[in-house]
CSV table of C-alpha atoms and ligand atoms in Angstrom, one decimal:
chain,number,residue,atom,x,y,z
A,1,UNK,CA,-34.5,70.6,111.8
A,2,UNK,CA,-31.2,70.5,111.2
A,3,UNK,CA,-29.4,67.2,109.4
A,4,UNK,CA,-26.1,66.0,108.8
A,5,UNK,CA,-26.2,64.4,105.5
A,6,UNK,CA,-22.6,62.9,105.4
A,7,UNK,CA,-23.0,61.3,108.7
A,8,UNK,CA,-24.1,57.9,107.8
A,9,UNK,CA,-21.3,58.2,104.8
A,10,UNK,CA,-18.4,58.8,108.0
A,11,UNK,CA,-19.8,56.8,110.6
A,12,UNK,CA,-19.8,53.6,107.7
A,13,UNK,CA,-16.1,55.0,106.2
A,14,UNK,CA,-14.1,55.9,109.4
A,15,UNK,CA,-16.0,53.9,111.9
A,16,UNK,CA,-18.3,54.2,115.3
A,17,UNK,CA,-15.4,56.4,117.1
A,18,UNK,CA,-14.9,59.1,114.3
A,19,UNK,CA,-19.0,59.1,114.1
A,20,UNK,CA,-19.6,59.4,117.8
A,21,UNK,CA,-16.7,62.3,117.5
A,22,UNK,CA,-18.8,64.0,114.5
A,23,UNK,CA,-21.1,63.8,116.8
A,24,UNK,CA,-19.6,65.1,119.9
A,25,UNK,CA,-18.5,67.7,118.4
A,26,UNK,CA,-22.0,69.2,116.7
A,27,UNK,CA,-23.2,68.1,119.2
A,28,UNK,CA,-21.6,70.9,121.2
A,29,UNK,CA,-21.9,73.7,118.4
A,30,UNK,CA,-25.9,73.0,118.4
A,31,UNK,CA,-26.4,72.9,122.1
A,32,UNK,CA,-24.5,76.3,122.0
A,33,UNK,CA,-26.3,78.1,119.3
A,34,UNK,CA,-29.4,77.1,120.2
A,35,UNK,CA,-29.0,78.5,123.9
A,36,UNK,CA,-28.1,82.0,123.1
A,37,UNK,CA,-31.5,81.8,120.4
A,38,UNK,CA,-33.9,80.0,121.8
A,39,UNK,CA,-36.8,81.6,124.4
A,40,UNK,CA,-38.2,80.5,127.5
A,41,UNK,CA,-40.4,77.1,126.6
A,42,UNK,CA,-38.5,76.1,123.4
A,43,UNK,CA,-37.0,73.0,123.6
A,44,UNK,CA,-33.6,71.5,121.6
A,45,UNK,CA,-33.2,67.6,121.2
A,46,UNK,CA,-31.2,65.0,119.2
A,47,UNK,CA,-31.3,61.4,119.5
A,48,UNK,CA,-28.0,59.7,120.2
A,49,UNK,CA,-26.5,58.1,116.7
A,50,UNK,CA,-29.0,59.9,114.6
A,51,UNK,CA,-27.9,62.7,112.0
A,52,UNK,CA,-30.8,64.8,113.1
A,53,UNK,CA,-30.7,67.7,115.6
A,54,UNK,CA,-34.1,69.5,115.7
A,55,UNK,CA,-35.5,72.5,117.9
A,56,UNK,CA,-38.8,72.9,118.3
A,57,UNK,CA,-39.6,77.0,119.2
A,58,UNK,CA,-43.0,77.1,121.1
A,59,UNK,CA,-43.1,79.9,122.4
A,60,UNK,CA,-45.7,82.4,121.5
A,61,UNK,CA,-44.4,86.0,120.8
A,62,UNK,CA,-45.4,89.0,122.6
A,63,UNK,CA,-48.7,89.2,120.1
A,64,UNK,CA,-49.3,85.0,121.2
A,65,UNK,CA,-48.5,84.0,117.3
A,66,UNK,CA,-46.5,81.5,116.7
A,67,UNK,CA,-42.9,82.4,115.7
A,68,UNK,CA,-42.6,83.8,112.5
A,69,UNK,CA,-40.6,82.4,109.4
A,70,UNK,CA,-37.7,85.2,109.3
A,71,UNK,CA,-37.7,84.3,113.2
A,72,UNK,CA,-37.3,80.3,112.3
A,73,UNK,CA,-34.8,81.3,109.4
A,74,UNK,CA,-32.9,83.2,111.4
A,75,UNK,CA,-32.2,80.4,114.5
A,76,UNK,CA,-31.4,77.8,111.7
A,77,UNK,CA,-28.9,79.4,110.1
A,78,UNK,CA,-27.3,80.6,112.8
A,79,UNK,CA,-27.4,77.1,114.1
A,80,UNK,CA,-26.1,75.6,111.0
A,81,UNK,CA,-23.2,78.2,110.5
A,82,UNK,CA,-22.0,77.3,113.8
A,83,UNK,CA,-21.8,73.5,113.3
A,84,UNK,CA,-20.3,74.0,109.9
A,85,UNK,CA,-18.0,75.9,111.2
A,86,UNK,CA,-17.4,73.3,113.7
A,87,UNK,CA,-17.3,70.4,111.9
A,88,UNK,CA,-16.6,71.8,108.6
A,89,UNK,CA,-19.4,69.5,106.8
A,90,UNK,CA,-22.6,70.6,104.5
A,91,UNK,CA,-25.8,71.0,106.8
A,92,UNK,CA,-29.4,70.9,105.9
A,93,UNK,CA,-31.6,72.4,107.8
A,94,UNK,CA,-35.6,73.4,107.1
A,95,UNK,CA,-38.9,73.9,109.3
A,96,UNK,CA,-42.3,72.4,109.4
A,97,UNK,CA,-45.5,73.3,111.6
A,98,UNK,CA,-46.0,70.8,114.2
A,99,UNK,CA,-49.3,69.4,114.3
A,100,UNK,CA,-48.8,67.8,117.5
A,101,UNK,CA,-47.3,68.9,120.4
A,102,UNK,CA,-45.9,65.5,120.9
A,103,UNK,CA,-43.0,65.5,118.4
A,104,UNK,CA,-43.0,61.6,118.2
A,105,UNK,CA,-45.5,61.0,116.7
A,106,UNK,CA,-45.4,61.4,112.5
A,107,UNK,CA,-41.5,62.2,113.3
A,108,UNK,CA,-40.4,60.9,110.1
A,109,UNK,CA,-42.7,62.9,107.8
A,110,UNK,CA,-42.2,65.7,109.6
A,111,UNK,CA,-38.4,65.9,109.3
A,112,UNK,CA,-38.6,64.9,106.0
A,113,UNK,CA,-41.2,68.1,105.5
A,114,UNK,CA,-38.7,69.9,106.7
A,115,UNK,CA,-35.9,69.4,105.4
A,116,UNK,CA,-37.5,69.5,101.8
A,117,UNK,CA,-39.0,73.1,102.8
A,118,UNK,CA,-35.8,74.1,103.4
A,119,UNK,CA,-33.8,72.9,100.3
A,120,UNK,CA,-36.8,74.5,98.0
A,121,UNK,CA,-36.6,77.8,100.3
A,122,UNK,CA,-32.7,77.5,99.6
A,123,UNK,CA,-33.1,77.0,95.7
A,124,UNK,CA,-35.4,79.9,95.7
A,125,UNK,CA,-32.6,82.1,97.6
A,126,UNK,CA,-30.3,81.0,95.6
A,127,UNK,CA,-32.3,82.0,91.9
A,128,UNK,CA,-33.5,84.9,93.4
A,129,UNK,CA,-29.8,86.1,94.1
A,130,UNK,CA,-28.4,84.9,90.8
A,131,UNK,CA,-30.8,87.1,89.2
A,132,UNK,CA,-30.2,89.8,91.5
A,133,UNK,CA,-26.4,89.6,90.5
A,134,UNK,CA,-27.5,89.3,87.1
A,135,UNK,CA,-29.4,92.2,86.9
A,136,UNK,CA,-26.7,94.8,88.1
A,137,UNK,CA,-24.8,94.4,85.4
A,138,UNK,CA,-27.5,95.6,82.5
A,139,UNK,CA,-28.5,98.4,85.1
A,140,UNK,CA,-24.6,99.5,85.4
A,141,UNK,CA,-24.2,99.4,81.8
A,142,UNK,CA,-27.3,101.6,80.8
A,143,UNK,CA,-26.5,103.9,83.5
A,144,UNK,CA,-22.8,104.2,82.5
A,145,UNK,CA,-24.0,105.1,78.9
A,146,UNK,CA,-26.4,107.7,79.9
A,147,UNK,CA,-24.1,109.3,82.1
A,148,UNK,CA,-21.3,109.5,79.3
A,149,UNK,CA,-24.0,111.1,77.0
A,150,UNK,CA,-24.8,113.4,79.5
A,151,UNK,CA,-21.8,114.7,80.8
A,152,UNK,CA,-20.1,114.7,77.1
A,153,UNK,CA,-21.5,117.4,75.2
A,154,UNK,CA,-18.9,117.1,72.6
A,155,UNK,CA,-20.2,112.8,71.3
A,156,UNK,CA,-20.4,112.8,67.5
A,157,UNK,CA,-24.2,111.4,66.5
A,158,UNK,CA,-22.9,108.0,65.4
A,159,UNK,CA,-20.9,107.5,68.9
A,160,UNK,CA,-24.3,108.8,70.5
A,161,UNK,CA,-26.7,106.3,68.2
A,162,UNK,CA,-24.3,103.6,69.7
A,163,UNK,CA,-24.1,104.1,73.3
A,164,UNK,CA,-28.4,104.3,73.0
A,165,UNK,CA,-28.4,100.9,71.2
A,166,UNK,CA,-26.1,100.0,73.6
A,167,UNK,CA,-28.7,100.6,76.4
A,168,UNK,CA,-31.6,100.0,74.5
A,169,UNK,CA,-30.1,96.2,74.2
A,170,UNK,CA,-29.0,95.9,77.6
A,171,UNK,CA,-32.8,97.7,78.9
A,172,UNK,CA,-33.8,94.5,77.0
A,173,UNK,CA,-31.5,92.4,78.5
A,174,UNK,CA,-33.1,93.2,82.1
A,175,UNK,CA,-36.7,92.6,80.6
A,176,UNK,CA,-36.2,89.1,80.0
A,177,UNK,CA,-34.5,88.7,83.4
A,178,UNK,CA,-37.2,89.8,85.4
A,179,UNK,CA,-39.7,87.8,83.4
A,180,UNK,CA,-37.6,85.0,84.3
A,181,UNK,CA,-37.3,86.0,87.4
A,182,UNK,CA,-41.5,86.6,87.5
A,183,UNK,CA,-42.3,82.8,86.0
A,184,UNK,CA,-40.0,81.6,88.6
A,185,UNK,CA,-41.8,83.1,91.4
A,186,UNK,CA,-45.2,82.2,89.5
A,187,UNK,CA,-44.7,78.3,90.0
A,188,UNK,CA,-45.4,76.8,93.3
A,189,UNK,CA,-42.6,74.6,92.9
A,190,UNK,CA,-43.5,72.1,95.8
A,191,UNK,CA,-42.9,68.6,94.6
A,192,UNK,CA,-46.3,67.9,96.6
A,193,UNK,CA,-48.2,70.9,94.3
A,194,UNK,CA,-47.2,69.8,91.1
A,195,UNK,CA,-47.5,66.6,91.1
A,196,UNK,CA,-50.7,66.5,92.5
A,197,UNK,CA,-52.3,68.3,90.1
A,198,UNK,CA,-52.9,67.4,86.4
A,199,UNK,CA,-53.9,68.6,82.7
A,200,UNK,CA,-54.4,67.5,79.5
A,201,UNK,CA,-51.3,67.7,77.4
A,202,UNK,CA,-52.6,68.3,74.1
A,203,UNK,CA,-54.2,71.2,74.8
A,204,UNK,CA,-51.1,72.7,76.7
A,205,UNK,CA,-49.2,72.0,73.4
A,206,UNK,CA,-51.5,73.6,71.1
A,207,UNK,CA,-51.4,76.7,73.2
A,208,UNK,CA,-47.4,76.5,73.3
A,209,UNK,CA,-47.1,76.2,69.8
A,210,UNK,CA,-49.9,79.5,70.1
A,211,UNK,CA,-47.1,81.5,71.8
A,212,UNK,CA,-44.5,81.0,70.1
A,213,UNK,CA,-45.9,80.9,66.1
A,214,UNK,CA,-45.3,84.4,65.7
A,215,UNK,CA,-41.5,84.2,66.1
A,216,UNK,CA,-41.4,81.2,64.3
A,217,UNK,CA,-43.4,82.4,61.2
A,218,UNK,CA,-41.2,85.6,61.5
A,219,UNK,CA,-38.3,83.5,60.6
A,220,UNK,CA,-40.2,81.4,58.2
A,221,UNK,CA,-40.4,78.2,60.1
A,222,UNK,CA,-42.1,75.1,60.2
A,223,UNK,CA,-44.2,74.3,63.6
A,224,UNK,CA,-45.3,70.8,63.5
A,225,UNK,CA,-47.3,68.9,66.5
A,226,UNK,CA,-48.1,65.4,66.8
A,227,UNK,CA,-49.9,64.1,69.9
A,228,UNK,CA,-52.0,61.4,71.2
A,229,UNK,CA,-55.2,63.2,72.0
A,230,UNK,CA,-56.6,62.5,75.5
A,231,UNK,CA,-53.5,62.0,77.2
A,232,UNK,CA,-53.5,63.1,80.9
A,233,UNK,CA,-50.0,63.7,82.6
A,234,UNK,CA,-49.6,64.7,86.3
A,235,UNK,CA,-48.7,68.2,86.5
A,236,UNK,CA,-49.9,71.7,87.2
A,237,UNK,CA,-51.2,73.3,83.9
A,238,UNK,CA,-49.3,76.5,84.2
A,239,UNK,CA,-45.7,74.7,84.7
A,240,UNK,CA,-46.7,72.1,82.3
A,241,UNK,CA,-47.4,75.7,79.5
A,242,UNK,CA,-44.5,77.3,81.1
A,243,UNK,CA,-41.9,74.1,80.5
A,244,UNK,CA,-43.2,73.5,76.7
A,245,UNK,CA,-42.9,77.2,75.6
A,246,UNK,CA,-39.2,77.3,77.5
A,247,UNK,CA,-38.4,74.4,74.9
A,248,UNK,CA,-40.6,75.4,72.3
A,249,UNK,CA,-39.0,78.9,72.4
A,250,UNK,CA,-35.4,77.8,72.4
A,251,UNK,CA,-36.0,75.3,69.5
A,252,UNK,CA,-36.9,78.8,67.2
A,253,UNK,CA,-34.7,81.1,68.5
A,254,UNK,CA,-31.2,78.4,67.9
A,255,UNK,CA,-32.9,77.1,64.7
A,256,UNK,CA,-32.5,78.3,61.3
A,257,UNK,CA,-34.4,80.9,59.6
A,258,UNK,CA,-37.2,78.6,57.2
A,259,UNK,CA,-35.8,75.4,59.6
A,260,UNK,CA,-38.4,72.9,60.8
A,261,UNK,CA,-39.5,72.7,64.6
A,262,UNK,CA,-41.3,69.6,65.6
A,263,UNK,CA,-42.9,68.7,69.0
A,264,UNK,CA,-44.4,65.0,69.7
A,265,UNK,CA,-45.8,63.1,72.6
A,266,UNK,CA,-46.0,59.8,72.9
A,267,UNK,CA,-47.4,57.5,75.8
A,268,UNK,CA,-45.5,54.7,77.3
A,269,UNK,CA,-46.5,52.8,79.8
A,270,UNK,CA,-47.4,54.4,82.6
A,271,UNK,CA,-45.5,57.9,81.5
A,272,UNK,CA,-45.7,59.7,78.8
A,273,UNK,CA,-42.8,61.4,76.7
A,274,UNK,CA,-43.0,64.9,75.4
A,275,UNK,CA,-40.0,65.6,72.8
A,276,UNK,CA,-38.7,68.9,71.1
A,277,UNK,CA,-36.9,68.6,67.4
A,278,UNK,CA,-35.2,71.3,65.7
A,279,UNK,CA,-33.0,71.1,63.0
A,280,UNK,CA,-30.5,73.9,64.1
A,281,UNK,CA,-26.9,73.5,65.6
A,282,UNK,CA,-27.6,71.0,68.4
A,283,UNK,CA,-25.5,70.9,71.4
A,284,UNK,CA,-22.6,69.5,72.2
A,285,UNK,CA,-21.9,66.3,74.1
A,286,UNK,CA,-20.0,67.6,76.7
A,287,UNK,CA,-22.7,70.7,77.6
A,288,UNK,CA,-25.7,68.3,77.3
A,289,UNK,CA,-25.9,68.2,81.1
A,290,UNK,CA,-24.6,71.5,81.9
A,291,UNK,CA,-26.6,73.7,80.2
A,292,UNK,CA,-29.9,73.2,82.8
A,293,UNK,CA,-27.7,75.0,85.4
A,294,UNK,CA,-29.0,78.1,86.1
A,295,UNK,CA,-27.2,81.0,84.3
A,296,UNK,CA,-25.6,78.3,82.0
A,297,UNK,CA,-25.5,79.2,78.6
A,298,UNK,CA,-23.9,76.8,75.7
A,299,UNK,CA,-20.8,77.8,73.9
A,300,UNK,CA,-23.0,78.5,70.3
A,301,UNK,CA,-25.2,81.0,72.2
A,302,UNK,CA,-23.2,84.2,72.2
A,303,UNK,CA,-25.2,85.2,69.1
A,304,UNK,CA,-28.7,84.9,70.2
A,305,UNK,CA,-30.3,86.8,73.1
A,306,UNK,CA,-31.2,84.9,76.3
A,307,UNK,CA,-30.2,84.5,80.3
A,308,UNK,CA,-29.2,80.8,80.7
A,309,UNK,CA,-32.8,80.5,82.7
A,310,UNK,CA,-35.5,78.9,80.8
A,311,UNK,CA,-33.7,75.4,80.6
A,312,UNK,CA,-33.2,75.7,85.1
A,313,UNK,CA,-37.0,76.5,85.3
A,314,UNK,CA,-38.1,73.6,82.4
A,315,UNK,CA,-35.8,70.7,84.8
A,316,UNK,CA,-36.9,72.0,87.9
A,317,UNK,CA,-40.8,72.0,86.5
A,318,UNK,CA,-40.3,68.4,84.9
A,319,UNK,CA,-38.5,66.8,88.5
A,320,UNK,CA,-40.6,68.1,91.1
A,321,UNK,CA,-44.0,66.7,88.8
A,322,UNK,CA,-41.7,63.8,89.3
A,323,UNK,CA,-40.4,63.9,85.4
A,324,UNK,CA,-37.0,63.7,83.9
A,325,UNK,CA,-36.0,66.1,81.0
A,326,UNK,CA,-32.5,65.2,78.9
A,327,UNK,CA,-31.3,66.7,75.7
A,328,UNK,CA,-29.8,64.2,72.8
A,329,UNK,CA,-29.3,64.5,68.9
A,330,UNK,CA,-32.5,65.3,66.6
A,331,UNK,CA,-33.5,63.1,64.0
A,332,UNK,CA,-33.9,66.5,62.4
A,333,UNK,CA,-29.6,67.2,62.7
A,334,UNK,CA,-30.9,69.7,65.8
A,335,UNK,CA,-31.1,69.2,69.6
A,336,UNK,CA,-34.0,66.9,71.4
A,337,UNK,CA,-35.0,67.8,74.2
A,338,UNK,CA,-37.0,64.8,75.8
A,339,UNK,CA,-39.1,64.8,78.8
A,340,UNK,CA,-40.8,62.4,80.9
A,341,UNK,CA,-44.0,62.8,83.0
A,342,UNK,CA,-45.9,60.7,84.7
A,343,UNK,CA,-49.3,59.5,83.0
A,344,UNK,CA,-52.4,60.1,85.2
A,345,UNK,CA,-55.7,57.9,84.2
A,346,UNK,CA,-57.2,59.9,81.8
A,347,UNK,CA,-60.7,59.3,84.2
A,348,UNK,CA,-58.7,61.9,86.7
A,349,UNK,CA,-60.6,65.4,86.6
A,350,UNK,CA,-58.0,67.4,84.6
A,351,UNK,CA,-58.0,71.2,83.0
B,1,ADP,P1,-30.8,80.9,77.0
B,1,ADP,O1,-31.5,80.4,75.8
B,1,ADP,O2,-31.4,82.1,77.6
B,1,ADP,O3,-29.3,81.0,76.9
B,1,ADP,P2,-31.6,78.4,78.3
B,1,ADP,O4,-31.5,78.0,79.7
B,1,ADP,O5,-32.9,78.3,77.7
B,1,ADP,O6,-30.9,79.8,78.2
B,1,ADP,O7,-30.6,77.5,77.5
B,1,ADP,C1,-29.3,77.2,77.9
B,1,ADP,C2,-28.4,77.0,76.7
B,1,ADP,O8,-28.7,75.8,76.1
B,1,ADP,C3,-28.5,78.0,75.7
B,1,ADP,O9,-27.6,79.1,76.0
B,1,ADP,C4,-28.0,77.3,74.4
B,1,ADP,O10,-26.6,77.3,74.4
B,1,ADP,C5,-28.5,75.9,74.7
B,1,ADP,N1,-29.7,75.5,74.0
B,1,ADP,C6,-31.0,75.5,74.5
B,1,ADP,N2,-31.9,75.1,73.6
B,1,ADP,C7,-31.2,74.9,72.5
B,1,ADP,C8,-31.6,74.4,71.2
B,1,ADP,N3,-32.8,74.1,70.8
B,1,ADP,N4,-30.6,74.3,70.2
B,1,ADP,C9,-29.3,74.6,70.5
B,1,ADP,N5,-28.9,75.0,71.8
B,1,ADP,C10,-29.8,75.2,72.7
């Protein structure tokens, strides 16, 4: 499937003759992409005035599977690039698994499958590269180091001591980006997945304050927790451990040494609010939405270790269970970091 998102936007702005030109036009980049990739028995459609323009790819392979992702991945993009490059406008595209041969029938859902496939397979591309990029710059640096050691016989001991802190710190570095990069790949991130699933929360906080005591008591500070027992919130248990010890984690590494860390949840309603206190240097009001960008880190960071991830993984856990997460001024002088899940009965089988 492949979708125009700023169709409707044009056709409503510039009217039915610039919309049925957009049209025209993709039209004519889709129809020619798809004929120099699609086999014998696939088929290419779009409905007149509709911002979708899907292919469906029957054909079995030589082995009589059914085409194979990295097959499917590569007609869409090429099928994207070339309307983009046509009509010089964003394109979505994803793929679903037909259930039906007749592609009427659960249409909606199945673009809509699609299409949310593809902006999750997209995400993960585009973490997956980040880190990649990320991750050549440590490697660069360590090598650089060891090759000056080697090659320079002359390098007094204190220039020596240097350069191997040097790579010591940046062989750290990677560490933490690769077990970024491993609880990323961990979570099944499907809005469907985590949602679906759910756990009680008190016991996930008492294990996230578990993980993270030792650096806190190395730095001599206060964990407090204060929960409603018996509160069930829809989410998978591992994102729901992974999200608390992100913001657990932060809240003792930018605190004090001998500060105060407190974590509370509350139930509203029909959600139920988790929030993260510390008494350190807060952040800013102008990098309260920025820093959950991936690779974002705030201006007050430079002197503590850390990759700009954990707070990208904790918004992406808390929106696709269907949660919020924002960050505001602690009671405590600190940062809050409050998020929002949904409340499941507590009757629902939970772990
Ligand atoms: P990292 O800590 O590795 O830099 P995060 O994504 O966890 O990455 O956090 C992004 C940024 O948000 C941090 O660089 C820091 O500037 C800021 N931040 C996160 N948590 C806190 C906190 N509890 N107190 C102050 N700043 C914080």
């Amino acid at each position: 499937m492949l979708r125009l998102p700023e169709f409707e936007r044009i056709a409503w702005r510039k009217g039915k003759r610039a919309a049925q030109r957009l049209e025209r036009l993709t039209m004519a980049a889709f129809v020619q992409s798809a004929g120099t990739v699609l086999r014998v028995g696939d088929v290419s459609g779009h409905d007149p005035g509709s911002d979708v323009f899907a292919i469906v790819m029957t054909s079995p392979s030589r082995e009589c599977r059914a085409p194979s992702p990295v097959d499917i991945r590569a007609v869409l993009e090429r099928a994207a690039a070339a309307i983009t490059l046509r009509v010089e406008l964003r394109v979505e595209s994803g793929w679903t698994i037909l259930t039906t041969l007749d592609p009427r029938e659960n249409m909606e859902r199945d673009i809509a499958s699609a299409l949310e496939r593809g902006a999750r397979e997209r995400e993960r591309y585009e973490f997956f590269s980040a880190i990649g990029h990320e991750l050549r710059t440590p490697l660069t640096s360590i090598r650089g180091y060891l090759e000056t050691l080697l090659d320079d016989h002359q390098t007094d001991p204190q220039t020596t001591r240097r350069f191997l802190e040097t790579a010591r710190r940046e062989a750290l570095r990677m560490g933490r980006l690769l077990d970024g990069m491993f609880e990323f790949s961990l979570l099944d991130l499907s809005s469907e997945a985590l949602a679906a699933q759910s756990c009680d929360l008190e016991s996930r906080l008492l294990q996230a304050c578990e993980i993270v005591r030792p650096q806190a008591q190395g730095r001599n500070m206060r964990l407090e927790r204060d929960g409603v027992a018996g509160l069930i919130v829809a989410i998978d248990p591992d994102a729901c451990l992974q999200l608390l010890v992100n913001l657990l984690d932060n809240a003792v590494k930018y605190g004090p040494d001998g500060g105060v860390v407190r974590v509370e949840a509350r139930a509203q309603s029909d959600v139920v609010i988790v929030s993260v206190d510390d008494d350190g240097p807060g952040i800013a009001v102008q990098e309260r939405e920025s820093i959950f960008g991936l690779r974002v880190r705030g201006a007050g960071a430079a002197t503590r270790p850390g990759t700009g991830i954990g707070l990208a993984i904790v918004k992406m856990i808390a929106e696709r269970a269907g949660g919020t997460v924002r960050v505001m001024e602690s009671p405590l002088g600190g940062a809050r970091f409050e998020v929002t899940l949904l409340r499941k009965a507590s009757e629902a089988r939970a772990s």
